[in-house]
PDB file of C-alpha atoms in Angstrom:
ATOM      1  CA  MET A  21       0.076  -0.278   0.140  1.00  0.00           C
ATOM      2  CA  GLU A  22       1.204   3.493  -1.042  1.00  0.00           C
ATOM      3  CA  ILE A  23       0.533   5.934   2.219  1.00  0.00           C
ATOM      4  CA  GLN A  24       1.182  10.231   1.119  1.00  0.00           C
ATOM      5  CA  GLY A  25       1.855  11.474   5.042  1.00  0.00           C
ATOM      6  CA  LYS A  26       2.365  15.017   6.626  1.00  0.00           C
ATOM      7  CA  ILE A  27       5.672  15.267   9.300  1.00  0.00           C
ATOM      8  CA  VAL A  28       3.246  15.857  12.414  1.00  0.00           C
ATOM      9  CA  SER A  29       6.866  16.418  15.137  1.00  0.00           C
ATOM     10  CA  ASN A  30      10.056  15.313  14.229  1.00  0.00           C
ATOM     11  CA  THR A  31      11.599  14.752  18.267  1.00  0.00           C
ATOM     12  CA  LYS A  32      14.729  14.692  19.816  1.00  0.00           C
ATOM     13  CA  LEU A  33      15.404  11.477  21.938  1.00  0.00           C
ATOM     14  CA  ASN A  34      18.910  11.720  23.327  1.00  0.00           C
ATOM     15  CA  ILE A  35      21.463  13.245  21.094  1.00  0.00           C
ATOM     16  CA  TYR A  36      21.163  10.501  18.350  1.00  0.00           C
ATOM     17  CA  THR A  37      18.115   9.436  17.779  1.00  0.00           C
ATOM     18  CA  GLN A  38      15.182  10.703  16.111  1.00  0.00           C
ATOM     19  CA  SER A  39      11.631   9.854  16.248  1.00  0.00           C
ATOM     20  CA  LEU A  40       9.374  10.412  13.819  1.00  0.00           C
ATOM     21  CA  ILE A  41       5.267  11.189  13.803  1.00  0.00           C
ATOM     22  CA  VAL A  42       3.238  11.009  10.473  1.00  0.00           C
ATOM     23  CA  LYS A  43       0.083  11.612   9.724  1.00  0.00           C
ATOM     24  CA  PRO A  44      -1.876   9.881   6.006  1.00  0.00           C
ATOM     25  CA  GLU A  45      -3.787  12.375   4.515  1.00  0.00           C
ATOM     26  CA  GLN A  46      -5.492  10.002   1.754  1.00  0.00           C
ATOM     27  CA  VAL A  47      -6.401   7.494   4.698  1.00  0.00           C
ATOM     28  CA  LYS A  48      -7.726   8.088   7.538  1.00  0.00           C
ATOM     29  CA  LYS A  49      -6.714   4.035   9.499  1.00  0.00           C
ATOM     30  CA  ILE A  50      -3.840   2.344   9.052  1.00  0.00           C
ATOM     31  CA  ASP A  51      -3.626  -1.506   9.568  1.00  0.00           C
ATOM     32  CA  PHE A  52      -0.989  -3.189  10.636  1.00  0.00           C
ATOM     33  CA  GLU A  53       0.233  -5.152  13.094  1.00  0.00           C
ATOM     34  CA  ALA A  54       3.234  -5.128  15.883  1.00  0.00           C
ATOM     35  CA  GLY A  55       6.363  -5.628  14.899  1.00  0.00           C
ATOM     36  CA  GLN A  56       5.531  -4.536  10.994  1.00  0.00           C
ATOM     37  CA  PHE A  57       7.889  -2.377   8.553  1.00  0.00           C
ATOM     38  CA  MET A  58       7.352   0.176   6.280  1.00  0.00           C
ATOM     39  CA  LEU A  59       9.744   1.933   4.121  1.00  0.00           C
ATOM     40  CA  LEU A  60       9.745   5.129   3.618  1.00  0.00           C
ATOM     41  CA  LYS A  61      10.735   6.797  -0.146  1.00  0.00           C
ATOM     42  CA  LEU A  62      14.334   9.288   0.351  1.00  0.00           C
ATOM     43  CA  GLY A  63      14.962   9.667  -3.794  1.00  0.00           C
ATOM     44  CA  GLU A  64      14.552   8.136  -6.885  1.00  0.00           C
ATOM     45  CA  ASN A  65      14.664   4.226  -5.938  1.00  0.00           C
ATOM     46  CA  LEU A  66      16.123   4.470  -2.779  1.00  0.00           C
ATOM     47  CA  GLN A  67      13.681   3.777   0.529  1.00  0.00           C
ATOM     48  CA  ARG A  68      14.521   2.377   4.070  1.00  0.00           C
ATOM     49  CA  ALA A  69      13.148   0.522   6.509  1.00  0.00           C
ATOM     50  CA  TYR A  70      11.536   1.327   9.514  1.00  0.00           C
ATOM     51  CA  SER A  71       9.820   0.237  12.358  1.00  0.00           C
ATOM     52  CA  ILE A  72       6.259   1.175  13.284  1.00  0.00           C
ATOM     53  CA  THR A  73       6.947   2.131  16.696  1.00  0.00           C
ATOM     54  CA  ASN A  74       3.452   2.625  17.787  1.00  0.00           C
ATOM     55  CA  PRO A  75       0.945  -0.032  18.772  1.00  0.00           C
ATOM     56  CA  PRO A  76      -1.719  -0.944  16.379  1.00  0.00           C
ATOM     57  CA  HIS A  77      -5.359   0.873  18.054  1.00  0.00           C
ATOM     58  CA  GLN A  78      -3.047   3.781  17.146  1.00  0.00           C
ATOM     59  CA  ASN A  79      -3.843   3.108  13.619  1.00  0.00           C
ATOM     60  CA  ASP A  80      -4.402   6.812  12.383  1.00  0.00           C
ATOM     61  CA  ARG A  81      -0.534   7.706  12.618  1.00  0.00           C
ATOM     62  CA  LEU A  82       2.873   5.939  12.128  1.00  0.00           C
ATOM     63  CA  GLU A  83       5.591   6.798  14.660  1.00  0.00           C
ATOM     64  CA  PHE A  84       9.343   5.930  13.671  1.00  0.00           C
ATOM     65  CA  VAL A  85      12.448   5.798  15.749  1.00  0.00           C
ATOM     66  CA  ILE A  86      15.474   6.227  13.422  1.00  0.00           C
ATOM     67  CA  ASP A  87      18.828   6.546  14.649  1.00  0.00           C
ATOM     68  CA  THR A  88      21.403   8.999  12.640  1.00  0.00           C
ATOM     69  CA  ARG A  89      24.321   7.621  13.604  1.00  0.00           C
ATOM     70  CA  PRO A  90      24.813   6.391  10.385  1.00  0.00           C
ATOM     71  CA  GLY A  91      24.622   8.860   8.671  1.00  0.00           C
ATOM     72  CA  GLY A  92      23.921   7.299   5.440  1.00  0.00           C
ATOM     73  CA  PRO A  93      20.212   9.172   3.764  1.00  0.00           C
ATOM     74  CA  GLY A  94      18.357   8.122   6.333  1.00  0.00           C
ATOM     75  CA  SER A  95      19.932   9.565   9.086  1.00  0.00           C
ATOM     76  CA  GLN A  96      20.037  13.311   7.264  1.00  0.00           C
ATOM     77  CA  PHE A  97      16.190  12.279   6.823  1.00  0.00           C
ATOM     78  CA  ALA A  98      15.241  12.793   9.793  1.00  0.00           C
ATOM     79  CA  LEU A  99      17.871  15.638  11.148  1.00  0.00           C
ATOM     80  CA  ALA A 100      16.212  17.967   8.587  1.00  0.00           C
ATOM     81  CA  ALA A 101      13.388  16.416   8.927  1.00  0.00           C
ATOM     82  CA  ARG A 102      10.547  19.707   9.699  1.00  0.00           C
ATOM     83  CA  LYS A 103       6.554  19.322  10.934  1.00  0.00           C
ATOM     84  CA  GLY A 104       4.334  20.119   8.177  1.00  0.00           C
ATOM     85  CA  ASP A 105       6.767  18.101   5.742  1.00  0.00           C
ATOM     86  CA  ARG A 106       4.833  15.300   3.476  1.00  0.00           C
ATOM     87  CA  VAL A 107       6.350  11.837   2.807  1.00  0.00           C
ATOM     88  CA  SER A 108       5.994   9.087   0.926  1.00  0.00           C
ATOM     89  CA  LEU A 109       6.247   5.852   2.155  1.00  0.00           C
ATOM     90  CA  SER A 110       4.488   2.002   0.965  1.00  0.00           C
ATOM     91  CA  GLY A 111       3.784  -0.839   3.764  1.00  0.00           C
ATOM     92  CA  PRO A 112       3.361  -2.435   6.344  1.00  0.00           C
ATOM     93  CA  PHE A 113       6.164  -5.284   5.649  1.00  0.00           C
ATOM     94  CA  GLY A 114       7.301  -7.938   8.078  1.00  0.00           C
ATOM     95  CA  LYS A 115       6.831 -11.180   9.222  1.00  0.00           C
ATOM     96  CA  PHE A 116       8.267 -10.304  12.515  1.00  0.00           C
ATOM     97  CA  ARG A 117       4.987 -10.856  14.423  1.00  0.00           C
ATOM     98  CA  LEU A 118       3.394 -11.277  18.274  1.00  0.00           C
ATOM     99  CA  ARG A 119       2.399 -15.127  18.296  1.00  0.00           C
ATOM    100  CA  ALA A 120      -1.331 -16.074  19.236  1.00  0.00           C
ATOM    101  CA  THR A 121      -0.788 -17.711  22.306  1.00  0.00           C
ATOM    102  CA  ASP A 122      -0.968 -16.834  25.880  1.00  0.00           C
ATOM    103  CA  LEU A 123       2.946 -18.130  27.207  1.00  0.00           C
ATOM    104  CA  PRO A 124       4.834 -15.204  28.920  1.00  0.00           C
ATOM    105  CA  LYS A 125       5.686 -13.048  26.618  1.00  0.00           C
ATOM    106  CA  VAL A 126      10.150 -11.713  27.465  1.00  0.00           C
ATOM    107  CA  PHE A 127      11.328  -9.103  24.820  1.00  0.00           C
ATOM    108  CA  ILE A 128      15.043  -8.762  24.278  1.00  0.00           C
ATOM    109  CA  ALA A 129      16.518  -5.781  22.407  1.00  0.00           C
ATOM    110  CA  ASN A 130      19.927  -3.403  22.308  1.00  0.00           C
ATOM    111  CA  GLY A 131      20.016  -0.406  21.143  1.00  0.00           C
ATOM    112  CA  CYS A 132      17.627   0.741  18.569  1.00  0.00           C
ATOM    113  CA  GLY A 133      16.202  -2.059  18.219  1.00  0.00           C
ATOM    114  CA  ILE A 134      13.639  -1.636  20.026  1.00  0.00           C
ATOM    115  CA  PRO A 135      10.539   0.408  18.421  1.00  0.00           C
ATOM    116  CA  PRO A 136       9.227  -2.693  16.959  1.00  0.00           C
ATOM    117  CA  LEU A 137       8.232  -4.281  21.058  1.00  0.00           C
ATOM    118  CA  ILE A 138       7.119  -1.030  21.794  1.00  0.00           C
ATOM    119  CA  SER A 139       4.380  -1.512  19.125  1.00  0.00           C
ATOM    120  CA  MET A 140       4.370  -5.488  20.203  1.00  0.00           C
ATOM    121  CA  ILE A 141       4.162  -4.646  24.272  1.00  0.00           C
ATOM    122  CA  GLU A 142       1.762  -1.778  23.880  1.00  0.00           C
ATOM    123  CA  HIS A 143      -0.888  -3.468  22.183  1.00  0.00           C
ATOM    124  CA  LEU A 144      -0.771  -6.601  23.962  1.00  0.00           C
ATOM    125  CA  LEU A 145      -1.169  -4.591  27.537  1.00  0.00           C
ATOM    126  CA  HIS A 146      -4.066  -2.347  25.655  1.00  0.00           C
ATOM    127  CA  THR A 147      -5.873  -5.869  24.188  1.00  0.00           C
ATOM    128  CA  GLY A 148      -5.934  -6.898  28.127  1.00  0.00           C
ATOM    129  CA  LYS A 149      -3.128  -9.284  28.082  1.00  0.00           C
ATOM    130  CA  THR A 150      -3.160 -10.816  31.086  1.00  0.00           C
ATOM    131  CA  MET A 151      -0.044 -12.522  30.706  1.00  0.00           C
ATOM    132  CA  PRO A 152       3.311 -11.751  32.367  1.00  0.00           C
ATOM    133  CA  ILE A 153       5.140  -9.153  30.259  1.00  0.00           C
ATOM    134  CA  LYS A 154       8.849  -8.689  30.890  1.00  0.00           C
ATOM    135  CA  LEU A 155      11.423  -6.311  28.420  1.00  0.00           C
ATOM    136  CA  TYR A 156      14.734  -5.963  28.339  1.00  0.00           C
ATOM    137  CA  TRP A 157      16.394  -3.358  26.987  1.00  0.00           C
ATOM    138  CA  GLY A 158      20.193  -3.339  26.360  1.00  0.00           C
ATOM    139  CA  MET A 159      22.027  -0.057  26.036  1.00  0.00           C
ATOM    140  CA  ARG A 160      25.490   1.201  27.193  1.00  0.00           C
ATOM    141  CA  TYR A 161      25.394   4.654  28.716  1.00  0.00           C
ATOM    142  CA  GLN A 162      22.252   5.969  30.710  1.00  0.00           C
ATOM    143  CA  ASN A 163      21.633   9.221  28.831  1.00  0.00           C
ATOM    144  CA  GLU A 164      21.443   7.376  25.731  1.00  0.00           C
ATOM    145  CA  LEU A 165      17.778   5.983  26.903  1.00  0.00           C
ATOM    146  CA  TYR A 166      14.164   7.074  25.984  1.00  0.00           C
ATOM    147  CA  PHE A 167      11.075   6.569  26.166  1.00  0.00           C
ATOM    148  CA  ALA A 168      11.548   5.737  30.291  1.00  0.00           C
ATOM    149  CA  GLU A 169       8.425   8.241  31.071  1.00  0.00           C
ATOM    150  CA  ARG A 170       6.390   5.870  28.162  1.00  0.00           C
ATOM    151  CA  PHE A 171       7.690   2.446  30.291  1.00  0.00           C
ATOM    152  CA  ARG A 172       7.147   3.700  33.759  1.00  0.00           C
ATOM    153  CA  ALA A 173       3.200   4.890  32.838  1.00  0.00           C
ATOM    154  CA  LEU A 174       2.953   1.702  30.983  1.00  0.00           C
ATOM    155  CA  LYS A 175       3.860  -0.639  34.300  1.00  0.00           C
ATOM    156  CA  GLN A 176       1.439   1.981  36.795  1.00  0.00           C
ATOM    157  CA  THR A 177      -0.844   1.023  34.912  1.00  0.00           C
ATOM    158  CA  HIS A 178      -0.749  -2.960  33.943  1.00  0.00           C
ATOM    159  CA  SER A 179       0.430  -4.597  37.119  1.00  0.00           C
ATOM    160  CA  ASN A 180       1.595  -7.659  34.801  1.00  0.00           C
ATOM    161  CA  PHE A 181       4.683  -5.528  32.949  1.00  0.00           C
ATOM    162  CA  SER A 182       8.307  -4.962  34.347  1.00  0.00           C
ATOM    163  CA  TYR A 183      11.308  -3.745  32.470  1.00  0.00           C
ATOM    164  CA  THR A 184      15.201  -3.755  32.820  1.00  0.00           C
ATOM    165  CA  PHE A 185      16.975  -1.184  30.813  1.00  0.00           C
ATOM    166  CA  CYS A 186      20.871  -2.707  32.173  1.00  0.00           C
ATOM    167  CA  ILE A 187      23.690  -0.353  31.299  1.00  0.00           C
ATOM    168  CA  THR A 188      27.473  -1.518  30.396  1.00  0.00           C
ATOM    169  CA  ARG A 189      28.527   1.681  31.420  1.00  0.00           C
ATOM    170  CA  PRO A 190      26.558   3.435  33.995  1.00  0.00           C
ATOM    171  CA  ALA A 191      26.842   6.215  36.078  1.00  0.00           C
ATOM    172  CA  LYS A 192      24.601   5.850  38.987  1.00  0.00           C
ATOM    173  CA  GLU A 193      23.075   3.617  40.158  1.00  0.00           C
ATOM    174  CA  GLU A 194      18.814   3.872  38.903  1.00  0.00           C
ATOM    175  CA  PRO A 195      15.474   2.144  39.931  1.00  0.00           C
ATOM    176  CA  PHE A 196      14.887  -0.377  36.572  1.00  0.00           C
ATOM    177  CA  CYS A 197      18.718  -0.399  35.545  1.00  0.00           C
ATOM    178  CA  ALA A 198      20.765  -3.172  35.740  1.00  0.00           C
ATOM    179  CA  THR A 199      24.582  -3.402  35.124  1.00  0.00           C
ATOM    180  CA  GLY A 200      25.977  -5.408  32.095  1.00  0.00           C
ATOM    181  CA  ARG A 201      24.853  -6.070  28.644  1.00  0.00           C
ATOM    182  CA  VAL A 202      21.444  -7.297  28.303  1.00  0.00           C
ATOM    183  CA  THR A 203      23.086 -10.869  27.315  1.00  0.00           C
ATOM    184  CA  ASN A 204      24.682 -11.389  30.770  1.00  0.00           C
ATOM    185  CA  VAL A 205      21.459  -9.812  32.636  1.00  0.00           C
ATOM    186  CA  ILE A 206      18.742 -12.558  31.115  1.00  0.00           C
ATOM    187  CA  CYS A 207      20.791 -15.205  32.260  1.00  0.00           C
ATOM    188  CA  LEU A 208      19.852 -14.587  36.490  1.00  0.00           C
ATOM    189  CA  GLY A 209      16.328 -14.927  34.970  1.00  0.00           C
ATOM    190  CA  ILE A 210      15.922 -16.914  32.939  1.00  0.00           C
ATOM    191  CA  GLU A 211      15.057 -20.154  35.010  1.00  0.00           C
ATOM    192  CA  GLU A 212      11.713 -18.528  35.946  1.00  0.00           C
ATOM    193  CA  ASN A 213      10.570 -17.069  31.663  1.00  0.00           C
ATOM    194  CA  ARG A 214      10.987 -21.213  30.501  1.00  0.00           C
ATOM    195  CA  LYS A 215       7.600 -21.277  29.398  1.00  0.00           C
ATOM    196  CA  ALA A 216       7.778 -17.730  28.100  1.00  0.00           C
ATOM    197  CA  GLU A 217       8.501 -16.697  24.400  1.00  0.00           C
ATOM    198  CA  PHE A 218      11.385 -14.505  24.040  1.00  0.00           C
ATOM    199  CA  TYR A 219      11.068 -11.357  21.088  1.00  0.00           C
ATOM    200  CA  LEU A 220      14.464 -10.335  20.416  1.00  0.00           C
ATOM    201  CA  CYS A 221      15.343  -7.229  18.052  1.00  0.00           C
ATOM    202  CA  GLY A 222      18.382  -5.660  17.914  1.00  0.00           C
ATOM    203  CA  LYS A 223      22.533  -6.508  16.553  1.00  0.00           C
ATOM    204  CA  LEU A 224      22.713  -9.533  14.940  1.00  0.00           C
ATOM    205  CA  ALA A 225      25.753  -9.908  17.428  1.00  0.00           C
ATOM    206  CA  MET A 226      23.324 -10.103  20.014  1.00  0.00           C
ATOM    207  CA  ILE A 227      20.768 -11.943  18.684  1.00  0.00           C
ATOM    208  CA  ARG A 228      22.629 -14.956  18.509  1.00  0.00           C
ATOM    209  CA  GLU A 229      24.264 -14.961  20.923  1.00  0.00           C
ATOM    210  CA  MET A 230      20.918 -14.912  22.884  1.00  0.00           C
ATOM    211  CA  LYS A 231      20.137 -17.513  20.514  1.00  0.00           C
ATOM    212  CA  THR A 232      23.037 -19.637  21.622  1.00  0.00           C
ATOM    213  CA  ILE A 233      21.348 -18.545  25.527  1.00  0.00           C
ATOM    214  CA  LEU A 234      18.583 -20.217  24.818  1.00  0.00           C
ATOM    215  CA  THR A 235      19.359 -22.899  23.182  1.00  0.00           C
ATOM    216  CA  GLN A 236      21.794 -23.769  26.414  1.00  0.00           C
ATOM    217  CA  HIS A 237      19.098 -23.029  28.718  1.00  0.00           C
ATOM    218  CA  GLY A 238      16.443 -25.432  27.288  1.00  0.00           C
ATOM    219  CA  ILE A 239      13.929 -22.585  25.399  1.00  0.00           C
ATOM    220  CA  PRO A 240      12.252 -24.233  22.455  1.00  0.00           C
ATOM    221  CA  SER A 241      13.898 -22.695  18.795  1.00  0.00           C
ATOM    222  CA  GLU A 242       9.437 -22.416  18.341  1.00  0.00           C
ATOM    223  CA  ASN A 243       9.411 -19.978  21.179  1.00  0.00           C
ATOM    224  CA  VAL A 244      11.846 -17.752  19.364  1.00  0.00           C
ATOM    225  CA  ILE A 245      11.458 -14.871  17.264  1.00  0.00           C
ATOM    226  CA  HIS A 246      13.793 -12.479  16.313  1.00  0.00           C
ATOM    227  CA  GLU A 247      14.219  -9.755  13.617  1.00  0.00           C
ATOM    228  CA  GLY A 248      18.315  -8.211  13.304  1.00  0.00           C
ATOM    229  CA  TYR A 249      19.722  -5.585  11.898  1.00  0.00           C
TER     230      TYR A 249
END
């Protein structure tokens, strides 16, 4: 599906991450599943894939989180985009989606792998799912984190949701933060999550390591769903 939209906000989340919200102009609603992505047209025969951050019930908009560190066309677009700019998109695409089970859910991300997991978590909670839902998100520094208030609000209103920020180089101790790589922090609590489904998103090296760890701890491969970049 081809979509023409208008940027309604472009927010700086941290020193190298932008959040763009696009409203479609020709349709009132966009049908997508949590975890899917859109292709953003950046020029003739040039497009980039970005995961949808907002959940499916917020179907009057598309929210994207863009890492500007690579410095390529997508990064340049995110830094230059202004409210009111028009964009062309196509989609949604992707098979990284929630499975229709009542198993506990564990979501694991590092870096900019968080957007599709936010969509999934918010969708589960919005639709009244009561299984335990846990998020582990790995970053190097605390000041790289974003959406902390978003997660805090979800935890306050949903007793089955919990989250842990895994910081490899912490400046100080903070609530909901653990010291170490996300793969190491997961190992400490893996026994209590043995019957869960695991959703992984992030750098390929993390996903490979995490899959190995889960296999070693007896987690069935069919309960590990992943997408890397």
